[in-house]
Every structure is written in C-alpha cells, then in structure tokens.
Tab-separated table of C-alpha atoms in Angstrom:
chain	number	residue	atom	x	y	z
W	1390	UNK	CA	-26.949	-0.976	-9.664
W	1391	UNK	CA	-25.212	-2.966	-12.038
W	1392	UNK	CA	-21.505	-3.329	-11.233
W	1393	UNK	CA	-18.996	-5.191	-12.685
W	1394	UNK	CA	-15.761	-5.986	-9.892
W	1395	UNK	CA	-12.685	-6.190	-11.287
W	1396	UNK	CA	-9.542	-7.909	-9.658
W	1397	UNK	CA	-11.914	-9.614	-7.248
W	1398	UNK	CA	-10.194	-11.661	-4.583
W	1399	UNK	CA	-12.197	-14.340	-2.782
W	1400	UNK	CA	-11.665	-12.668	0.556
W	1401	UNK	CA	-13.313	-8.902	-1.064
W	1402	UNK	CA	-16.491	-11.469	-2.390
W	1403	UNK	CA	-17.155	-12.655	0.669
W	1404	UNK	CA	-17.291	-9.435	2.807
W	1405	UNK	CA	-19.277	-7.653	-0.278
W	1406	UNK	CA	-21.621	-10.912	0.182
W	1407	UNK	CA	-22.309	-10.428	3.679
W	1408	UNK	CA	-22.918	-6.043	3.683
W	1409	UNK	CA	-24.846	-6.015	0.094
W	1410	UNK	CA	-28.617	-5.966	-0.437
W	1411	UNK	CA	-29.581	-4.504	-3.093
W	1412	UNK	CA	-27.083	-4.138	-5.298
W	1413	UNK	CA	-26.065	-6.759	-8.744
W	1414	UNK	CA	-22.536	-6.911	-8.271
W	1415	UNK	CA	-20.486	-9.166	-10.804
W	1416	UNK	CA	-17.404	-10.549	-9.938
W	1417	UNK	CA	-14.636	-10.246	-12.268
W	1418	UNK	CA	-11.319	-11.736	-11.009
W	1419	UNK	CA	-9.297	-10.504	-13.508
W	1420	UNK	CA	-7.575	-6.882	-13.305
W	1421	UNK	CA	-8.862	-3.874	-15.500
W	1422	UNK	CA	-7.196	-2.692	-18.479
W	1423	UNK	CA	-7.759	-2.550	-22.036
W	1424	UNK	CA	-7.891	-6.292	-23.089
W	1425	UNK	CA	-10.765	-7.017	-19.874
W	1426	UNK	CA	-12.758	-3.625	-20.680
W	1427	UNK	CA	-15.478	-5.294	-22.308
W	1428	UNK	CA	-16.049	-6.886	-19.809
W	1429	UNK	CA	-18.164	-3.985	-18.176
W	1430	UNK	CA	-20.527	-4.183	-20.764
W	1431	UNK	CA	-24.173	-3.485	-19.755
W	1432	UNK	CA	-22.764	-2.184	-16.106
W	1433	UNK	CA	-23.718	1.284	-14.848
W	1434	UNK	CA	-20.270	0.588	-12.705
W	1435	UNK	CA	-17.410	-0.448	-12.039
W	1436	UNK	CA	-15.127	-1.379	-8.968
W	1437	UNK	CA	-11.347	-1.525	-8.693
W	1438	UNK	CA	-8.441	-1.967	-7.078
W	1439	UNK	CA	-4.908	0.023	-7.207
W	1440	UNK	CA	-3.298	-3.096	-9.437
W	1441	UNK	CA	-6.004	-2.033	-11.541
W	1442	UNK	CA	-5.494	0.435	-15.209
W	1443	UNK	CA	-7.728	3.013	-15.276
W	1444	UNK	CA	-6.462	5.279	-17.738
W	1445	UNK	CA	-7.367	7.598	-20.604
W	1446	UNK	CA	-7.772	4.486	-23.105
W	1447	UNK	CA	-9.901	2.303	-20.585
W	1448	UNK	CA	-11.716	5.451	-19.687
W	1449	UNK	CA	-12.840	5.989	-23.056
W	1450	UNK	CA	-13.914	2.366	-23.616
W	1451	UNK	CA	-15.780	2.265	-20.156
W	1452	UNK	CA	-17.764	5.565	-21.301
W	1453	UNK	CA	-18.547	3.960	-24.770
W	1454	UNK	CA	-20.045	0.917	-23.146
W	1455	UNK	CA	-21.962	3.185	-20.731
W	1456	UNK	CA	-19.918	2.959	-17.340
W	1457	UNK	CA	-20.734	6.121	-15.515
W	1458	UNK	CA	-19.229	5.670	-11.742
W	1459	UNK	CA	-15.787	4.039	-11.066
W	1460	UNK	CA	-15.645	3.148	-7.531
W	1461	UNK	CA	-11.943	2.179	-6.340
W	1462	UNK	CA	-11.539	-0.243	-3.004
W	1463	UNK	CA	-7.941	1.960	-2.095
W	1464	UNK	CA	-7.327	5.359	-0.067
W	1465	UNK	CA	-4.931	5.544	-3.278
W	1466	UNK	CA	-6.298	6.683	-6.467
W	1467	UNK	CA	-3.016	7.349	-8.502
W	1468	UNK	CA	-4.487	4.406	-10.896
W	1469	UNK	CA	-7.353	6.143	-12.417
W	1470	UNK	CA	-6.346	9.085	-14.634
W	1471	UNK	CA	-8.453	11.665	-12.936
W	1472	UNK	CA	-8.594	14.478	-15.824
W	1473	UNK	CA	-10.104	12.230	-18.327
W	1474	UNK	CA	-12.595	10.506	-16.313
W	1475	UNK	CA	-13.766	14.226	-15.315
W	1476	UNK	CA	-14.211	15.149	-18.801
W	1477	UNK	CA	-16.184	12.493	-19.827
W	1478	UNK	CA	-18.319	12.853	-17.331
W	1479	UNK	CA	-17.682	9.858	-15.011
W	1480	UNK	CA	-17.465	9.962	-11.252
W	1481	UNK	CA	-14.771	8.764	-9.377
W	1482	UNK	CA	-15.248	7.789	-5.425
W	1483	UNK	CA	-12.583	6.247	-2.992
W	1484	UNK	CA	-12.102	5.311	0.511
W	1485	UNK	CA	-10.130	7.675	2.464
W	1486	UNK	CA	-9.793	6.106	5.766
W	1487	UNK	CA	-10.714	2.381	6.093
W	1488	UNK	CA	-8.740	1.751	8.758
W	1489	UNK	CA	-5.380	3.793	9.362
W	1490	UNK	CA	-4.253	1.461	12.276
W	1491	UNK	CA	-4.562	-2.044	9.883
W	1492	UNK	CA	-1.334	-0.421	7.823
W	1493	UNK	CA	0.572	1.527	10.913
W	1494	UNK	CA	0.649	-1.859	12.409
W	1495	UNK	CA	1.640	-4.029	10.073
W	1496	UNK	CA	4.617	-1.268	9.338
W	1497	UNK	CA	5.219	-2.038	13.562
W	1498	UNK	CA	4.984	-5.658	12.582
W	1499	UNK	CA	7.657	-5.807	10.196
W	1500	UNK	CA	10.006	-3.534	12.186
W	1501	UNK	CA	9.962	-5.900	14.787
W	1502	UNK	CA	9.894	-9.370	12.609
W	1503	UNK	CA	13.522	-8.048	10.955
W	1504	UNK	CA	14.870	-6.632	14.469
W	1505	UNK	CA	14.416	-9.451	16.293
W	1506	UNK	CA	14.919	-12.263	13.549
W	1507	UNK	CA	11.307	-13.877	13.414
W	1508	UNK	CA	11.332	-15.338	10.387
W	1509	UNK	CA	14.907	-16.931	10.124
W	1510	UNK	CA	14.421	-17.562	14.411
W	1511	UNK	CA	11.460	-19.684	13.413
W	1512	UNK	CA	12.867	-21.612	10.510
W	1513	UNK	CA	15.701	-22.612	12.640
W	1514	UNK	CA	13.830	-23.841	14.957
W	1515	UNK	CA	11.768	-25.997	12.981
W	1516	UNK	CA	15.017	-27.195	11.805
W	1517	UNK	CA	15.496	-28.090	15.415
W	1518	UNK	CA	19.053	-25.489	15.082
W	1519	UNK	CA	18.465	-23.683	18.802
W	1520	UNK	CA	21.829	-21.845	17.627
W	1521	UNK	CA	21.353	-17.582	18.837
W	1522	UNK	CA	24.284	-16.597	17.145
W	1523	UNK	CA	22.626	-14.538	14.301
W	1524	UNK	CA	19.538	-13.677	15.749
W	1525	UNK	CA	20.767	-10.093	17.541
W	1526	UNK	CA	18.706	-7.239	17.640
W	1527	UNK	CA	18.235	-4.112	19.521
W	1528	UNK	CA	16.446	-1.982	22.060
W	1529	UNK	CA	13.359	-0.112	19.986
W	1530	UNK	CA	13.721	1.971	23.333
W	1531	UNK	CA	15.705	5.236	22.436
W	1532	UNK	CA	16.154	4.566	19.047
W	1533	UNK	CA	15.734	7.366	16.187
W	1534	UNK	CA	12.739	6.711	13.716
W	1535	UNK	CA	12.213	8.770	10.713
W	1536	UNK	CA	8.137	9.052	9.852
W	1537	UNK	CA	7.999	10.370	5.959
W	1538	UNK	CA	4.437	11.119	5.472
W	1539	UNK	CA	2.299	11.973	8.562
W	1540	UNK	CA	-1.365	11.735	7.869
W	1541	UNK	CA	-3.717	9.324	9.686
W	1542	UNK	CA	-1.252	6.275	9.560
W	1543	UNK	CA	1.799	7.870	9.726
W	1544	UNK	CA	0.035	9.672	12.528
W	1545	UNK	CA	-1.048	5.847	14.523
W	1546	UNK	CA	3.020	4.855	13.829
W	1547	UNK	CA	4.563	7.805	15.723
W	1548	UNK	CA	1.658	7.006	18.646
W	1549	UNK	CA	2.934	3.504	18.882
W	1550	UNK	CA	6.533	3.945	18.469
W	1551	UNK	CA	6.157	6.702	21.080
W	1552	UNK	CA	5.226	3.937	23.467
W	1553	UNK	CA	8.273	2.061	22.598
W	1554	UNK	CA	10.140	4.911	24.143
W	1555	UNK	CA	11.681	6.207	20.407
W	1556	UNK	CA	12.724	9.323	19.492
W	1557	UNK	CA	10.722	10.957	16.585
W	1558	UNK	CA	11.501	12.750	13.414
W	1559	UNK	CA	8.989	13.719	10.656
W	1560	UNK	CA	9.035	15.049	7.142
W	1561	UNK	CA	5.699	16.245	5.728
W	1562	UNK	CA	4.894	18.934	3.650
W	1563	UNK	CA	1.821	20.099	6.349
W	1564	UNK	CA	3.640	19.527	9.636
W	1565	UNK	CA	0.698	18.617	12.673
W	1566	UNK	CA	1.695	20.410	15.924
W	1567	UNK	CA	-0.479	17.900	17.526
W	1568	UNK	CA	2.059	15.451	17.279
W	1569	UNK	CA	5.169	17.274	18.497
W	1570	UNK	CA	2.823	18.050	21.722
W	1571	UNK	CA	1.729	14.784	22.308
W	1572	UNK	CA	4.740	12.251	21.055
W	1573	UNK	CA	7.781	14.774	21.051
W	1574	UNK	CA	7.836	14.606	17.437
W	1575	UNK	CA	10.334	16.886	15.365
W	1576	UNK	CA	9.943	17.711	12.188
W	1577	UNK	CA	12.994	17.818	9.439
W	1578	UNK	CA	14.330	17.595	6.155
W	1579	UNK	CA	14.003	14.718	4.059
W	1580	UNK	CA	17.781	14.251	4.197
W	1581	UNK	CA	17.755	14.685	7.862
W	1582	UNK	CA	15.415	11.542	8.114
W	1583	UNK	CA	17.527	9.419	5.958
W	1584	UNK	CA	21.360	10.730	7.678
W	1585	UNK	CA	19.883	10.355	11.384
W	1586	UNK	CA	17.130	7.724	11.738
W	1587	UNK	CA	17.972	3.954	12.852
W	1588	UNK	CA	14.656	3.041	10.995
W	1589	UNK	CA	12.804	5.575	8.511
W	1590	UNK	CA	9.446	4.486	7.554
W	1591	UNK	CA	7.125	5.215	4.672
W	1592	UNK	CA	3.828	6.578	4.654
W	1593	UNK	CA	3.696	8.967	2.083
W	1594	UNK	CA	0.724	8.543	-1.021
W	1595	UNK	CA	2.355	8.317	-4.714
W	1596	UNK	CA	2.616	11.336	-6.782
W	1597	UNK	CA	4.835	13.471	-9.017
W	1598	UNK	CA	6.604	15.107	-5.356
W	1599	UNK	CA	6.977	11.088	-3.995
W	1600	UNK	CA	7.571	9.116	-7.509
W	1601	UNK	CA	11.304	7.690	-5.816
W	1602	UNK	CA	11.683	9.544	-2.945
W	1603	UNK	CA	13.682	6.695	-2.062
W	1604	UNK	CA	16.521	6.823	-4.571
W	1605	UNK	CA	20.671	6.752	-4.634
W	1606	UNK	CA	20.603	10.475	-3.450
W	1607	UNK	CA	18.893	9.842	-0.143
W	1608	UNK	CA	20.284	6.355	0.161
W	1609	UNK	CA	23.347	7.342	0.182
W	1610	UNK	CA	22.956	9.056	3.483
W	1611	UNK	CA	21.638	6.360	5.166
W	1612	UNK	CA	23.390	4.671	8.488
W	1613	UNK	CA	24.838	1.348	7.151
W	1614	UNK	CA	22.970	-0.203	10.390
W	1615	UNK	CA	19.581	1.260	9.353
W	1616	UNK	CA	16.378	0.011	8.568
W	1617	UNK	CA	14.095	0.772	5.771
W	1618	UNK	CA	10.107	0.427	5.618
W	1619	UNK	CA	7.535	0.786	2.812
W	1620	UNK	CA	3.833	0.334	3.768
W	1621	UNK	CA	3.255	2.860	1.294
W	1622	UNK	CA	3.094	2.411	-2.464
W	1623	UNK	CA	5.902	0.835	-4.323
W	1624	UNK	CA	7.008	3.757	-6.916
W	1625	UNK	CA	8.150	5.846	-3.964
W	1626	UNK	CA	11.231	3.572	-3.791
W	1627	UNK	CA	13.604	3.408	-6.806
W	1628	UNK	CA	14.093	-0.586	-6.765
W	1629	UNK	CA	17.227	-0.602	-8.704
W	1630	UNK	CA	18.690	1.882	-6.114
W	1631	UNK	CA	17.825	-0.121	-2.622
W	1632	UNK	CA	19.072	-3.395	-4.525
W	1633	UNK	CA	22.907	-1.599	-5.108
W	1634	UNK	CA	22.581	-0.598	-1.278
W	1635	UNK	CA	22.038	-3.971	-0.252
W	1636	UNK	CA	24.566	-5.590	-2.799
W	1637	UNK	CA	27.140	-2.911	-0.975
W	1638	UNK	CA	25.813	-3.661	2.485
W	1639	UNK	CA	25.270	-0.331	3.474
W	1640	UNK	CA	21.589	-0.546	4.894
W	1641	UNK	CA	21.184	-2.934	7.657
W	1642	UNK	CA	17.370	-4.173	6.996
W	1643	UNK	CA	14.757	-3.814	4.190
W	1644	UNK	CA	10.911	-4.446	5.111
W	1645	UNK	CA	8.183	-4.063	1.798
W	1646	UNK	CA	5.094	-4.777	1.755
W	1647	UNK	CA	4.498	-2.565	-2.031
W	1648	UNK	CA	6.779	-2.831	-5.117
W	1649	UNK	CA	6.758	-0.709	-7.973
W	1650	UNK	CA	6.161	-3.471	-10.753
W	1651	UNK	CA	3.951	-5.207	-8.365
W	1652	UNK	CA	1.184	-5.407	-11.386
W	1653	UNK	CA	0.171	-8.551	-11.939
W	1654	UNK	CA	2.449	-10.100	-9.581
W	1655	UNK	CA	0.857	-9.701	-6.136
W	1656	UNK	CA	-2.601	-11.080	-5.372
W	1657	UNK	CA	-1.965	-14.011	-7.368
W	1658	UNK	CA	-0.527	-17.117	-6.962
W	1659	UNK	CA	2.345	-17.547	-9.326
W	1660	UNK	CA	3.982	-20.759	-7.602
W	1661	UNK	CA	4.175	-23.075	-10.683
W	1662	UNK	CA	5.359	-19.829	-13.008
W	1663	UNK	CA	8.767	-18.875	-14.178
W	1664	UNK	CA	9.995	-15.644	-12.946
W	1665	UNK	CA	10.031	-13.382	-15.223
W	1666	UNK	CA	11.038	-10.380	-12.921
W	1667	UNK	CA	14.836	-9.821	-12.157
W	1668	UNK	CA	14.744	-7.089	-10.251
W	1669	UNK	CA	12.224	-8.533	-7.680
W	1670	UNK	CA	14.212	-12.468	-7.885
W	1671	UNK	CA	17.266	-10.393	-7.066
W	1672	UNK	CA	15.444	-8.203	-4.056
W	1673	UNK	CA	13.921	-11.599	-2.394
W	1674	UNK	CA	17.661	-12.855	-2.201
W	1675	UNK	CA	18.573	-10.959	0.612
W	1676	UNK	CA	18.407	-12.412	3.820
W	1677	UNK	CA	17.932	-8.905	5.398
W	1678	UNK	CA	14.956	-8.085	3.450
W	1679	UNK	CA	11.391	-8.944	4.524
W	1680	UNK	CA	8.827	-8.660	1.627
W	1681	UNK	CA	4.838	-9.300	1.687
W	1682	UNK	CA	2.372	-9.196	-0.884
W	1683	UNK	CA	0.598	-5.872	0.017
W	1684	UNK	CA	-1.254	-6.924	2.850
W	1685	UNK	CA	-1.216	-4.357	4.925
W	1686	UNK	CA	-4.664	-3.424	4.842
W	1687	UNK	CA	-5.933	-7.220	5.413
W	1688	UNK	CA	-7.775	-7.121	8.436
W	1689	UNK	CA	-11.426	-7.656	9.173
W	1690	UNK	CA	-12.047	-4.370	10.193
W	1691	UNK	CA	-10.511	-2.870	6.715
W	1692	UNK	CA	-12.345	-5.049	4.425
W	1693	UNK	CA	-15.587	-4.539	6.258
W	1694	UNK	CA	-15.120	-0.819	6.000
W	1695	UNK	CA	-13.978	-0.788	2.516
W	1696	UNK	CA	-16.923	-2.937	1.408
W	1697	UNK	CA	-19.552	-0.579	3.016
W	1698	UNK	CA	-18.173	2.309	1.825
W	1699	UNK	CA	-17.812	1.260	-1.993
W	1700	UNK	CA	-21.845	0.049	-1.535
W	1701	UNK	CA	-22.367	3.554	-0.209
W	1702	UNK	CA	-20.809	5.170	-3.423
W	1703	UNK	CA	-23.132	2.998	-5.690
W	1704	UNK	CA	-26.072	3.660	-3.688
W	1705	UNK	CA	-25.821	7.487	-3.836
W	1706	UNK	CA	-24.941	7.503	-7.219
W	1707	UNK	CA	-27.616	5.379	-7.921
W	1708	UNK	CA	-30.233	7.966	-6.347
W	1709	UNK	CA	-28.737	10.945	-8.050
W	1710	UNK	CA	-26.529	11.993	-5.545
W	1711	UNK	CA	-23.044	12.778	-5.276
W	1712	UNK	CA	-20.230	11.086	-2.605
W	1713	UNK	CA	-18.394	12.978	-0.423
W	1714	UNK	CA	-15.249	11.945	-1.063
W	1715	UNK	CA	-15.797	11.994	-4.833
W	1716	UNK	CA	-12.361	13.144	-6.566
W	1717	UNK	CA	-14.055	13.458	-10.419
C-alpha cells in the first residue's frame, strides 16, 4: 500500500527499512497539517506521529485526495480528531503497548539524574571542579512516591520503585488490586498525591479529565522539597503554573520529558534559530529542572515494535480487514 510518512525521523526510516517488504512507504519529514496535506496525494495512507495535526480540516482534505487509513506511531491518539475521521469513513489504528518499560524507565532515569546531581556532577567534573558541596541527594529507600495514572507503565514504575524500598501511593480512576498485593501500593486522592509524595510522577494519557492536572490548585500542595515528573504528555501540566512554583522555590526538582507547546519544537534541531518560545527559555533556566526532547520511548525495542505494528495496520487494511486496536 501506498503510504505517505509524515514527520519522519531518520531513526523511524531506518527501522521501517529493515521490517518492510511489501509495502511503498514515502517518507515525508515534515509534520502533518493543513499546509503539507497535499502531500498525501495518490496515497491510500498515511502515518503519523503525536506532533502531528490530524484534525477535522486535514481530515477532510486527506478524504478528498483519497486517504482512507491513518495509522499513528503513538499509544496516544489525542492528535487525530476521532469523530470526524469516523464519519468520513476513514480508519484510525494505533499502538497500544510498544514497550511500557522504554517510558517507566526513563521516568526512573530522570528521578535519579536530578536526585543525585548527574548532569551538573558531570559538568563539574569536566571542568576539573571535584567540589561535592551542591551535589546532595537522598535515600530513594523509604521515600513517598505518588504514581498518577496506573496502566501498563505506571504499572512497570511502582514495580521498580518498589525495589528501591519506596512507599507507594496511586491515583487512577480504575484502581488494580494487583498492585496493592504485590508492591503495597495505596490508592488516594489526587490531592493526597501532591500534599504527601517526595516525588509524584506522571503517567496519565491526555484528555478533557487530565488537560492540567498539574495546575496552581494542586501545586500549591506540594512539599517545597518535592519532585515532579512528566513522561506523560505535556498538556497535563499547566506550564505557566510549574514556572511560578519554581520562580517561588517551592518545588524542589522538575524532570520533563513532554511540553505542552512542544509542536514543532522537539524532534528538530533548532540550534542556529532564535527562540521564539518564552515560556519554555524561561523553564530551561532553572538549574533544578531536567528537560528532554520526548525521548522516552527511544529504545530499540520500541521502535522495532512500533514499526511492525504500523506495517501490520496497512497490511490488514490492505486485505480488507479491520485492526484490532482500531479506534475509528
């Protein structure tokens, strides 16, 4: 099947290059939206990514040019306006689980890079400053952690954090008994998780119930000493909120790896540009906030399992058959 790939990065072309054999797959490196439509023309298909627009005016331009399947390389499908594509008839496929432990570790990874210092530890040292002064952290081990969202990931962080001997606290609207059996985990109140964790991590997908969860409200009850993580998606924290925390210096350590303008920012190099974004110049200031470019799900075994499973899509749908994780 024809497909044209939109926002294709150079590490997605090679893993699609290695797993595809039969399909004509045209790379596109530029992200969906109406201006790069056209750009479908004389494809069956498309592929996206959650940077990507998908909405009711691309829709309609994708169905004039005769794009029946949409095929988005994310667990998260908040991009693509669901209701539209269903009434114009075009089918919508995801990938629920590509690998839940890729994102539950880098949230462990960045939790331990601000406790213990790693990134100002190792620019001192390669300023040859062997100073220890400001590199204190603390024991992980009896430490209160607030999961917000405990699906498959946030499921894989209270496993590991168990091991680190913490004390867990969840808020999810379908609590799992499993995981008060197995890792003593409690569940709580939203404002219970932000008044008694040390660290309170995100895992939660973005809708109307999660659009800034993360706001002056719940920040407000937050330990001046605590520690804040998004692995999530970037509208579930209000950026204009965390920033007056940080300014006020009553949350100890920030750790992001989504934004909620993040749109044409991350996945492309923008070293020789002005910045045109305040509100992110101003977040990056901090020394006690660690951001990265949503790479959470960049491992090996993510991108190979993403990359099968969007060839899957356009093979079925290319036989006449529905996916099973179709959402249109």
């Amino acid at each position: 099947m024809k497909t044209a790939v939109f926002s294709a990065k150079g590490f997605e072309i090679e893993y699609f290059n290695k797993l595809n054999k039969t399909h004509e797959l045209i790379y596109i490196d530029k992200a969906l939206n109406i201006d790069t439509v056209h750009l479908a023309a004389h494809c069956k298909a498309i592929s996206v990514f959650t940077n990507d627009t998908v909405n009711e005016q691309v829709l309609n331009e994708l169905h004039h040019l005769g794009v029946n399947f949409v095929a988005t390389r994310s667990a998260g499908f908040d991009h693509i306006d669901l209701k539209v594509a269903k009434s114009l008839g075009i089918k919508v496929g995801y990938v629920p689980e590509y690998s839940p432990y890729a994102i539950a570790e880098h949230a462990i990874a960045m939790i331990m890079a601000l406790n213990r210092k790693i990134v100002e530890a190792d620019k001192n040292v390669k300023n040859f400053n062997f100073k220890l002064d400001t590199l204190i952290g603390f024991d992980l081990n009896g430490k209160i952690v607030g999961i917000v969202g405990l699906g498959k990931i946030g499921g894989i962080v209270a496993k590991i954090l168990h091991g680190f001997g913490c004390k867990l606290l969840g808020f999810d609207p379908n609590p799992n008994s499993e995981l008060t059996e197995k890792y003593g985990l409690e569940y709580v109140s939203i404002n219970n998780i932000f008044s008694q964790s040390d660290i309170i991590t995100l895992h939660t997908p973005f809708n109307e119930h999660t659009k800034y969860l993360v706001n002056k409200d719940t920040l407000a009850l937050i330990k001046p000493t605590a520690m804040l993580i998004n692995t999530a998606r970037g509208g579930v924290v209000n950026t204009a909120d965390l920033i007056e925390v940080l300014k006020a210096g009553k949350i100890g350590a920030v750790g992001l790896d989504v934004y909620e303008k993040e749109k044409g920012l991350f996945f492309y190099d923008h070293q020789n540009d002005i910045p045109l974004d305040d509100t992110f110049a101003r977040l990056l200031s901090f020394k006690n906030v660690l951001v990265t470019g949503h790479q959470a799900f960049l491992t090996s075994n993510a991108l190979t399992n993403i990359m099968e499973k969007t060839l899957e899509h356009l093979s079925k749908w290319e036989l006449g058959y529905d996916v099973k994780e179709k959402l249109a």
